[in-house]
Short mmCIF file of C-alpha atoms and ligand atoms in Angstrom, two decimals:
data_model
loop_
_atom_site.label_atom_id
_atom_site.label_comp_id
_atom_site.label_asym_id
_atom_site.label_seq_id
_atom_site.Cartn_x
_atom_site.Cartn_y
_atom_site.Cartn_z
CA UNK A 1 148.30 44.12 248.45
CA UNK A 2 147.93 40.24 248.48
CA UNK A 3 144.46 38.33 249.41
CA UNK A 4 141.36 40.60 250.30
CA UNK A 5 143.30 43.57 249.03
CA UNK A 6 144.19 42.09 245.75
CA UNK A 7 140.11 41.15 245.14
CA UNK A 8 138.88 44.05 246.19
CA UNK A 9 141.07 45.57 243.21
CA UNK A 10 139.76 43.75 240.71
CA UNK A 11 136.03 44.16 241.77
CA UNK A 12 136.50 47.50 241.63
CA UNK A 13 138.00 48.39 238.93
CA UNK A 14 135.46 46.34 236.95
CA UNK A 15 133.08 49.60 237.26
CA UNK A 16 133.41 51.60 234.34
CA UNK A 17 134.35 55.04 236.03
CA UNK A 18 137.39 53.67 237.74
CA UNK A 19 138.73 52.25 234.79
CA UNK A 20 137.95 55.17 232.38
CA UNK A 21 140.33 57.41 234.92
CA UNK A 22 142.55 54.62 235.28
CA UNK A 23 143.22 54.64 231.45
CA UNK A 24 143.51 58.08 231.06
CA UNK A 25 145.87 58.87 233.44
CA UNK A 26 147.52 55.30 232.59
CA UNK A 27 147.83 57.26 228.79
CA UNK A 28 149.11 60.49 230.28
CA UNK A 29 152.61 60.84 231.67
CA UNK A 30 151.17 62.84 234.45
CA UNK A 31 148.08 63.84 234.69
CA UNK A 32 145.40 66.87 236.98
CA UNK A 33 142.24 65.87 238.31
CA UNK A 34 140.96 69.12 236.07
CA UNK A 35 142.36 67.42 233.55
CA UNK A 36 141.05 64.16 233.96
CA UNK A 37 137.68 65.57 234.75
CA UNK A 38 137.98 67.73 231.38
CA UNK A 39 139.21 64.27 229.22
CA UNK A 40 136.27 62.33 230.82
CA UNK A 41 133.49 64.37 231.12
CA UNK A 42 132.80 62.96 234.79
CA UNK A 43 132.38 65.40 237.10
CA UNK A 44 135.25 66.96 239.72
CA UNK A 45 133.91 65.13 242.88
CA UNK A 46 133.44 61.66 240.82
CA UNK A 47 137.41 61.76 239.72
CA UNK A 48 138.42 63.00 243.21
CA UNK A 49 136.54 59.40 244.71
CA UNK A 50 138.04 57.20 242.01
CA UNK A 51 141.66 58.39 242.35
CA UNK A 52 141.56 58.46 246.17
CA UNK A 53 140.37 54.91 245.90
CA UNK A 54 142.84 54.03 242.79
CA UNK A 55 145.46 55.55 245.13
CA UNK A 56 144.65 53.72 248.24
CA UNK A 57 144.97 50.50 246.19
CA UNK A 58 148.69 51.33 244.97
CA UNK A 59 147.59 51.55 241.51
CA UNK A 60 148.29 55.41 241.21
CA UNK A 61 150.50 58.05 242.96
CA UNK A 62 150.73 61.99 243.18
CA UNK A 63 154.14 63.18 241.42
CA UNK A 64 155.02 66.90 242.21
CA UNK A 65 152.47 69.45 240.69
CA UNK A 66 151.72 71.24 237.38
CA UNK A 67 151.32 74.54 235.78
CA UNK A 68 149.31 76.74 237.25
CA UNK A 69 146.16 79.01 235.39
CA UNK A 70 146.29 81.51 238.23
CA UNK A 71 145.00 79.45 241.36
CA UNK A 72 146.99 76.46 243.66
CA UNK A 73 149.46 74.32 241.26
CA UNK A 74 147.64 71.32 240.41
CA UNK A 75 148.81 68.32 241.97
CA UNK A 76 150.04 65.35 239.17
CA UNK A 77 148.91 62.04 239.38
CA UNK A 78 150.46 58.53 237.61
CA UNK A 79 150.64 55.29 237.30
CA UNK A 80 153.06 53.63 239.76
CA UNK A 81 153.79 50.95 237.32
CA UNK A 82 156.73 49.24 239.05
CA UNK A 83 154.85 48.21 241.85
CA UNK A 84 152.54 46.10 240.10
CA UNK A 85 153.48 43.17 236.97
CA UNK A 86 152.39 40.40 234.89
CA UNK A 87 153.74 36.91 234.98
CA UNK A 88 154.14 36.28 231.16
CA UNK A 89 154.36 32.56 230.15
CA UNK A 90 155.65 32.47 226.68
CA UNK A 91 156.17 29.48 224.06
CA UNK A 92 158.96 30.51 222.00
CA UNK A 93 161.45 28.65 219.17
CA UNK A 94 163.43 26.63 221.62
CA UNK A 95 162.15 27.52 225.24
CA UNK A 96 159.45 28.74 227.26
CA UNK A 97 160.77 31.56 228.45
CA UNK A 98 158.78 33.63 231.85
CA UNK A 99 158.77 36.79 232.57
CA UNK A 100 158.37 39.90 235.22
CA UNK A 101 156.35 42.33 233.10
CA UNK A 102 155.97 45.94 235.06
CA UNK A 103 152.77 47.66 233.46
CA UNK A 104 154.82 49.75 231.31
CA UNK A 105 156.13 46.78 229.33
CA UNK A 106 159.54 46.96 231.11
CA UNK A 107 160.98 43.44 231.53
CA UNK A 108 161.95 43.30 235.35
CA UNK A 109 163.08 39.54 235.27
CA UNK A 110 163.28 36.93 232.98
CA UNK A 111 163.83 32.95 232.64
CA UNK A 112 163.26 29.86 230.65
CA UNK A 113 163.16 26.35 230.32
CA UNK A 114 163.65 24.14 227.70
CA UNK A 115 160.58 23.61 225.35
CA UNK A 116 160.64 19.81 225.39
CA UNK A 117 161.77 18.60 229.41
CA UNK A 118 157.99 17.02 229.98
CA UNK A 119 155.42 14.88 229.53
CA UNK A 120 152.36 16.37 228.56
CA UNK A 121 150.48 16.10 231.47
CA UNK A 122 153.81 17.42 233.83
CA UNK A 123 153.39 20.55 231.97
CA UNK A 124 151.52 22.58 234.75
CA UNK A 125 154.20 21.43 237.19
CA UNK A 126 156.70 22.48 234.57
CA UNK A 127 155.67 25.81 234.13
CA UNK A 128 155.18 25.73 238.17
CA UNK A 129 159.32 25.77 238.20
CA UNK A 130 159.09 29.31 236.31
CA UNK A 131 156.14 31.35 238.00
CA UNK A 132 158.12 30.00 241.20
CA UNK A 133 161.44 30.83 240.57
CA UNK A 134 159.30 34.64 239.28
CA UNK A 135 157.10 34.96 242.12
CA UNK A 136 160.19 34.33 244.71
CA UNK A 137 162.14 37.26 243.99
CA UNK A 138 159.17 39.63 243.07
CA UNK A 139 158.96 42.78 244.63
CA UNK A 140 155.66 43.68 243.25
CA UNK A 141 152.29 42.92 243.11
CA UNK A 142 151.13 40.17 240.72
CA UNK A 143 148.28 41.46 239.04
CA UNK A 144 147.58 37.85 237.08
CA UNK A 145 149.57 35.23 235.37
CA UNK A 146 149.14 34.70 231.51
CA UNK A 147 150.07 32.50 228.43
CA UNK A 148 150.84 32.68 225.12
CA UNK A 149 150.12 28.98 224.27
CA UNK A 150 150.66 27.39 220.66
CA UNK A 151 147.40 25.78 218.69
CA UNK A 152 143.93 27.04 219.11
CA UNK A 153 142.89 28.30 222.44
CA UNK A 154 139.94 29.17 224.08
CA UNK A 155 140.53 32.18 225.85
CA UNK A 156 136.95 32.37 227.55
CA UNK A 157 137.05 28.83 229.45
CA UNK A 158 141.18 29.16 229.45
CA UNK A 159 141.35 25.82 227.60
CA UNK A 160 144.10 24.85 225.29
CA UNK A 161 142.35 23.25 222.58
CA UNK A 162 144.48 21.42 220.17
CA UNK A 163 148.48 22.24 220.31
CA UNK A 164 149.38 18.88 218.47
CA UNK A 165 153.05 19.06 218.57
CA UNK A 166 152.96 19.18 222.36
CA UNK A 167 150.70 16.66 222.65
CA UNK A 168 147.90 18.87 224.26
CA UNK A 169 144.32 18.55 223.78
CA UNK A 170 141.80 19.91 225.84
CA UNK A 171 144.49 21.05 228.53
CA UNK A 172 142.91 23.08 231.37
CA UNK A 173 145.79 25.40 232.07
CA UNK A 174 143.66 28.30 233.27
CA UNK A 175 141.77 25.83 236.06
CA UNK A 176 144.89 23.88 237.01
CA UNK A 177 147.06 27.10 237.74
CA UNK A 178 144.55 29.02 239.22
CA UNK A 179 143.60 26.42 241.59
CA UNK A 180 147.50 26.75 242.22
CA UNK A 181 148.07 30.47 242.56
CA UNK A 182 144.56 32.05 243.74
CA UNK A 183 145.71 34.38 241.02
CA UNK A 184 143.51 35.42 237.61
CA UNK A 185 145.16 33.36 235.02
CA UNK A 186 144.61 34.25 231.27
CA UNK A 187 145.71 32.56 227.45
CA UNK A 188 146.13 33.18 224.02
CA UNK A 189 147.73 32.10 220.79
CA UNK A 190 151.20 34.01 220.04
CA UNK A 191 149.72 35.71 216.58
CA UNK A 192 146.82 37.57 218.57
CA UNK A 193 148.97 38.43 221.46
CA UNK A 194 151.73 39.93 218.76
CA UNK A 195 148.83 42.09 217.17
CA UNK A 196 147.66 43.37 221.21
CA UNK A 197 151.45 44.02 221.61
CA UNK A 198 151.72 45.87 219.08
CA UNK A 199 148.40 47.97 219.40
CA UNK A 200 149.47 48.58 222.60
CA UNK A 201 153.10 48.94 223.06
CA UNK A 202 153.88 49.97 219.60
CA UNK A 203 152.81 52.70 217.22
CA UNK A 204 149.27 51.94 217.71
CA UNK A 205 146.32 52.67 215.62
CA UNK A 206 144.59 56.33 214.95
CA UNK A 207 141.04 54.33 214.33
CA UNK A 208 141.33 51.21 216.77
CA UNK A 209 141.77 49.19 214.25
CA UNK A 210 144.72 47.11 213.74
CA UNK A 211 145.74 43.77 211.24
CA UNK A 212 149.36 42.06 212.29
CA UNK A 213 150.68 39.42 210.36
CA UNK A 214 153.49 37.51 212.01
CA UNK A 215 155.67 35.22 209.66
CA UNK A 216 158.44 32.89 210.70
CA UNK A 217 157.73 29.18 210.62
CA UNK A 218 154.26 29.03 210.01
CA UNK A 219 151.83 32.36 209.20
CA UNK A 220 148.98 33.84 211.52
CA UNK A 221 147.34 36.86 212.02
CA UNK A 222 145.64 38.99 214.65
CA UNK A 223 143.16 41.48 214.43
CA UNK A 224 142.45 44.54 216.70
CA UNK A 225 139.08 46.11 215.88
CA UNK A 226 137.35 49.17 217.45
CA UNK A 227 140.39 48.81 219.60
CA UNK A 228 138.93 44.69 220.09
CA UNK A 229 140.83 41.96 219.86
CA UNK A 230 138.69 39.59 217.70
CA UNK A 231 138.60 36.10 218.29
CA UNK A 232 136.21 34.94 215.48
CA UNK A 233 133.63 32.33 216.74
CA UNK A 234 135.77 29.41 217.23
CA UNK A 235 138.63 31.27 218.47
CA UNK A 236 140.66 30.83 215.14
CA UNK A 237 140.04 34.62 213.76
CA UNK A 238 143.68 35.20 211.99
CA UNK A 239 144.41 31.58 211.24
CA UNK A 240 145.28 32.75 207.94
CA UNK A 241 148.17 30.57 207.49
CA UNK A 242 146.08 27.66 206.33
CA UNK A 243 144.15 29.32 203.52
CA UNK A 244 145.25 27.41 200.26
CA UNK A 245 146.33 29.67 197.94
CA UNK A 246 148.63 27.88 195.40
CA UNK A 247 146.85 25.34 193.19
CA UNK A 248 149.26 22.26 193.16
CA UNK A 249 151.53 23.69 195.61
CA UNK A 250 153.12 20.72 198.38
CA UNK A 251 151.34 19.64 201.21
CA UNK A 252 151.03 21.71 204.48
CA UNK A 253 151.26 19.90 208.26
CA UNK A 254 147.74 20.64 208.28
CA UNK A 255 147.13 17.73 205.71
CA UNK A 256 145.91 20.26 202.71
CA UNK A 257 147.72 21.25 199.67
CA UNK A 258 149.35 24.61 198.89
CA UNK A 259 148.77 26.72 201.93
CA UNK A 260 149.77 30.30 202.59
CA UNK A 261 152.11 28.95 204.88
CA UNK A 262 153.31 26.19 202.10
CA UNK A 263 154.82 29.56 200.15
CA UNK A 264 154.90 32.71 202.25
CA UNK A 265 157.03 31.86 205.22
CA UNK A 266 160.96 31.29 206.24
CA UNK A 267 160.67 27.61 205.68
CA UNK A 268 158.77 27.99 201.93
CA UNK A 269 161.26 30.74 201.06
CA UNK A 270 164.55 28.59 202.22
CA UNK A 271 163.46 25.57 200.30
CA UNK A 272 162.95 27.78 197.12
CA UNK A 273 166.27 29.79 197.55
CA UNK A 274 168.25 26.32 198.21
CA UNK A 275 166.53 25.10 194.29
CA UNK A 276 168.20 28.34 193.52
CA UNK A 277 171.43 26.91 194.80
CA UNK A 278 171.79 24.70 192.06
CA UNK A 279 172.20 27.47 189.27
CA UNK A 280 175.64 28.17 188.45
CA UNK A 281 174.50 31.88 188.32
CA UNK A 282 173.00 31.62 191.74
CA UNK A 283 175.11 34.45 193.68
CA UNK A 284 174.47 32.01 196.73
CA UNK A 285 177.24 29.93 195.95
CA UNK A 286 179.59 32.56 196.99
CA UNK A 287 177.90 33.30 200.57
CA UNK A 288 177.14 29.44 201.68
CA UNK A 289 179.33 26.34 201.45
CA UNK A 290 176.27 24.33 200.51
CA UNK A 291 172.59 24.73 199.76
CA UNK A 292 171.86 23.14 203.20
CA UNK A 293 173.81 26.14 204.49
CA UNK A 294 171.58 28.16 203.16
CA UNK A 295 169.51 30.71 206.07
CA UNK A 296 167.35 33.96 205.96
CA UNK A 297 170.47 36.05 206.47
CA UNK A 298 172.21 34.25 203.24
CA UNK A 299 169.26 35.30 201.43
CA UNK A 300 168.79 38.21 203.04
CA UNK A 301 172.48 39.28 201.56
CA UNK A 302 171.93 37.68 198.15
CA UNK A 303 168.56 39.71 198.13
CA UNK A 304 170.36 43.02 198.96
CA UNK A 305 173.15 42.39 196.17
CA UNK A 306 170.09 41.58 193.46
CA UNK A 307 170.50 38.06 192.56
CA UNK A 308 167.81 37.35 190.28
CA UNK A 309 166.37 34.22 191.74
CA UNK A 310 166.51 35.25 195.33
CA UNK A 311 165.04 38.61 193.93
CA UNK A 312 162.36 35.88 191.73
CA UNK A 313 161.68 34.19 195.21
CA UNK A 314 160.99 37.45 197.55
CA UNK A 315 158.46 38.69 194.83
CA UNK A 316 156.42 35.59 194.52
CA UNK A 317 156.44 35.80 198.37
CA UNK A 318 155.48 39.16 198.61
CA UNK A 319 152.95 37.83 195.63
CA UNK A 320 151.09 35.98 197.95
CA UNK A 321 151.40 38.17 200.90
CA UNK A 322 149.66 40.86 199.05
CA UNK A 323 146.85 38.62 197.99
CA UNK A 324 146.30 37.55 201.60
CA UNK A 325 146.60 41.07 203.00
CA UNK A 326 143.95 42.00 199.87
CA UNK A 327 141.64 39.89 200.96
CA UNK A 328 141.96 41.69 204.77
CA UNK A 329 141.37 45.10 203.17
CA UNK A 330 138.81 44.08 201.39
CA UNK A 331 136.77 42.51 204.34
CA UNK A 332 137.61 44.67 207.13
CA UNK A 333 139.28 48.42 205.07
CA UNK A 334 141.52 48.19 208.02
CA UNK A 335 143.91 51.79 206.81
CA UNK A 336 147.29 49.97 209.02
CA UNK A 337 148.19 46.45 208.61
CA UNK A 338 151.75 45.25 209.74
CA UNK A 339 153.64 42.23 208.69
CA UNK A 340 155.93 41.07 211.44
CA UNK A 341 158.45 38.08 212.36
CA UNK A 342 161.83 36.91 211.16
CA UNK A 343 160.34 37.49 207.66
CA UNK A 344 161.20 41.22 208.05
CA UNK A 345 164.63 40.84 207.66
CA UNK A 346 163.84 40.76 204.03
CA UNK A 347 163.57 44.63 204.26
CA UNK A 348 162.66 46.96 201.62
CA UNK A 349 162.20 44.61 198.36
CA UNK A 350 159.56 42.11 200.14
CA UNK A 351 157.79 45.41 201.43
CA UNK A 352 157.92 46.71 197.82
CA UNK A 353 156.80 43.05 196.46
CA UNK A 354 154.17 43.25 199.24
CA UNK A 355 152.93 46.61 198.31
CA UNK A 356 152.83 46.07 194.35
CA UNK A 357 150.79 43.04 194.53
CA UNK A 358 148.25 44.19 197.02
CA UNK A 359 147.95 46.92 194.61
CA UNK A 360 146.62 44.44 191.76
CA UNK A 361 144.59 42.39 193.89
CA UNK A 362 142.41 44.81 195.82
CA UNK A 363 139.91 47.69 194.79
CA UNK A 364 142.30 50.80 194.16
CA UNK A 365 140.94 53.47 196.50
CA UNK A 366 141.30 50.99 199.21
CA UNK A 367 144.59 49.46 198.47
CA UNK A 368 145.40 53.48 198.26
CA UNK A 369 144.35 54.30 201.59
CA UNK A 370 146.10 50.82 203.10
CA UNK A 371 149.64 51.57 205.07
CA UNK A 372 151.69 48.25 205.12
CA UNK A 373 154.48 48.13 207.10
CA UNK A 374 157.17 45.69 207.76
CA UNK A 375 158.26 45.62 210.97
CA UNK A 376 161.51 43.74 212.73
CA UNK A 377 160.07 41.05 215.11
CA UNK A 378 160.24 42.59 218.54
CA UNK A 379 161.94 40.51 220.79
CA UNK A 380 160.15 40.77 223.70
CA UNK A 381 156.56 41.00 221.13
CA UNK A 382 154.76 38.02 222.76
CA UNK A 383 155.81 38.64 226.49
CA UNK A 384 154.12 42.30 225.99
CA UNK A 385 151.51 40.92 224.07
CA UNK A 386 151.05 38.74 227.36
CA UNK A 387 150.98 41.88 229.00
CA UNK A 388 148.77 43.85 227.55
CA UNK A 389 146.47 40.60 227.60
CA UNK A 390 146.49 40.65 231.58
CA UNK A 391 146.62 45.10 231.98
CA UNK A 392 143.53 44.81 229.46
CA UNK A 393 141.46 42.31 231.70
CA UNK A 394 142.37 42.97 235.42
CA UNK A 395 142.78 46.96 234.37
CA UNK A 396 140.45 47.79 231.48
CA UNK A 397 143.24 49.14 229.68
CA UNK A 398 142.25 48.04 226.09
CA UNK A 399 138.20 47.15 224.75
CA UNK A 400 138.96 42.96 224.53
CA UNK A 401 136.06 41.39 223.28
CA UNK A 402 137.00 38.42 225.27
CA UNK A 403 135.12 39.78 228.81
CA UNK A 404 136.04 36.76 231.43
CA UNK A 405 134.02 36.21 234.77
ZN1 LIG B 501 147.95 24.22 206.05
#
């Protein structure tokens, strides 16, 4: 399945039929050729082509047969996921971290490297130790390597941008490791590749449309649309981190004042809770030795036995949250919107706080309509966002509005 095999794959199942059946049986536990015929509208002799040829390439396989309307049992077809995976690249807190991804999202194999062992131009070589050590043991077929990389990125040319903190501009990952591999190699930012995740591997959305807002350290969104991941025109769609919302607030990394990010996110809600320290009614002096001690789960504990300021500080996050997530609604009337990352920890009173003030800020019948939901960070979120990045390309598995040559 390597070499001439492996490109023959990919130029075939860029024509539409193949991947239409490919989706719909990938979709179906098991699936008829009536059936797919039925679901596609193609006709019986057009399916039975496709999934001999989606069978000869390894991509599907006939599991026992079906129920029967009277005639022969129908023979099932699925996808035989294990045989094929991603290599998932993935920038995380304190490592990059690789992974075997089967096409089912099931983690087959998994390790890391520190974040900081290079110089910035070693990094390709770097992340050369990890798709090695991966590739070595791997079983499967490598359908394509991809990257969740940190700063702006340019999916179409595979560029990253600007990631300032590892001292990357202009870095031509895609290029460099292709050149390396001979294998399809694809990027994004963690916040869109969280959202594809979760449209994906997660509950989904009924209209294709999809807003996730991941908050930990910093703030960013992505946005699924018409079952799209949108970009935006400089690549930055979801960057809503960096929207100033709080006249005279402090000033944000990005060099302006009062940023989402400056008071809706772990750091912003740590430094308030540790003023709170200082109040001799502060219930936070009985679950930390000092306000430096002070973490998201010491919060999250003060917050679930109603200390007022900790209570004071979720709201005005959730404040904020709401007018951000308003501001989505009222743009895009996207009905399911999901706010994800260690935020969620916070539970029930930052959804609540969430809810209330989206309820002021946007138009009623809208804000009526809008399902938010706080989610616990999945751990494995931006490794199957990774993966769903690659399926969606190689596979057609989602619509990504980001179509690469
Ligand atoms: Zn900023």
């Amino acid at each position: 399945m390597k070499g001439f095999l492996a490109k023959a794959t990919r130029q075939h199942t860029k024509n539409h039929n193949s991947r239409l059946v490919f989706r719909i049986i990938y979709e179906d536990e098991a699936i008829s050729r009536a059936d797919i015929a039925r679901k596609t509208g193609l006709t019986r002799t057009t399916v039975s082509t496709v999934v001999s040829e989606l069978i000869e390439q390894g991509l599907i396989e006939e599991t026992g047969t079906g129920q029967s309307s009277g005639g022969r049992l129908p023979v099932l077809l699925r996808v035989a996921h294990e045989a094929h995976g991603v290599l998932a690249l993935s920038f995380e807190d304190m490592r990059i971290v690789g992974a075997l991804v089967d096409m089912r999202g099931g983690i087959q194999q998994r390790v890391s490297l520190p974040l900081y062992g290079y110089r910035p131009e070693e990094l390709p070589d770097y992340l050369s130790r990890l798709i090695d050590e991966l590739r070595a043991d791997a079983t499967t077929h490598i359908l394509g390597i991809g990257l969740s990389m940190p700063g702006i990125v340019d999916p179409l040319r595979g560029i990253v941008r600007r990631a300032v903190n590892f001292g990357l501009v202009d870095a031509p990952l895609r290029q460099v490791l292709q050149e390396r591999y001979h294998l399809p190699v694809y990027l994004d930012n963690a916040a869109h590749l969280a959202a594809l995740a979760e449209y994906m591997f997660g509950d989904g959305a009924a209209s294709g449309n999809l807003a996730v807002i991941s908050v930990g350290v910093g703030v960013g969104a992505g946005v699924v649309l018409n079952g799209t991941l949108f970009h935006g025109d400089g690549f930055g769609a979801g960057e809503i981190g960096h929207v100033v919302v709080a006249d005279n607030g402090i000033r944000c990394n990005c060099g302006n004042v009062g940023c989402l990010e400056t008071v809706a996110s772990v750091p912003a809600i740590l430094r308030a809770a540790r003023r709170w320290f200082g109040d001799p009614s502060s219930q936070l002096r009985a679950l930390a030795p000092s306000a430096a001690a002070v973490d998201l789960d010491v919060v999250r504990r003060a917050l679930e036995a109603g200390d007022p300021g900790v209570t004071a500080v979720i709201e005005e996050v959730g404040h904020y949250l709401g007018i951000a997530i308003a501001h989505i609604v009222g743009l895009l009337n996207i009905e399911r919107i999901v706010v994800t990352g260690a935020i969620a920890v916070l539970g029930p009173p930052l959804l609540e706080a969430i809810r209330a003030s989206l309820a002021r800020h946007a138009l009623a019948p809208l804000a009526a309509m809008t399902n938010v939901e706080l989610i616990p960070e999945r751990s494995d979120a931006v490794l199957l966002g990774i993966t769903a990045m690659v399926l969606d390309q190689e596979l057609g598995l989602l619509h990504s509005s980001v179509r690469l040559s």
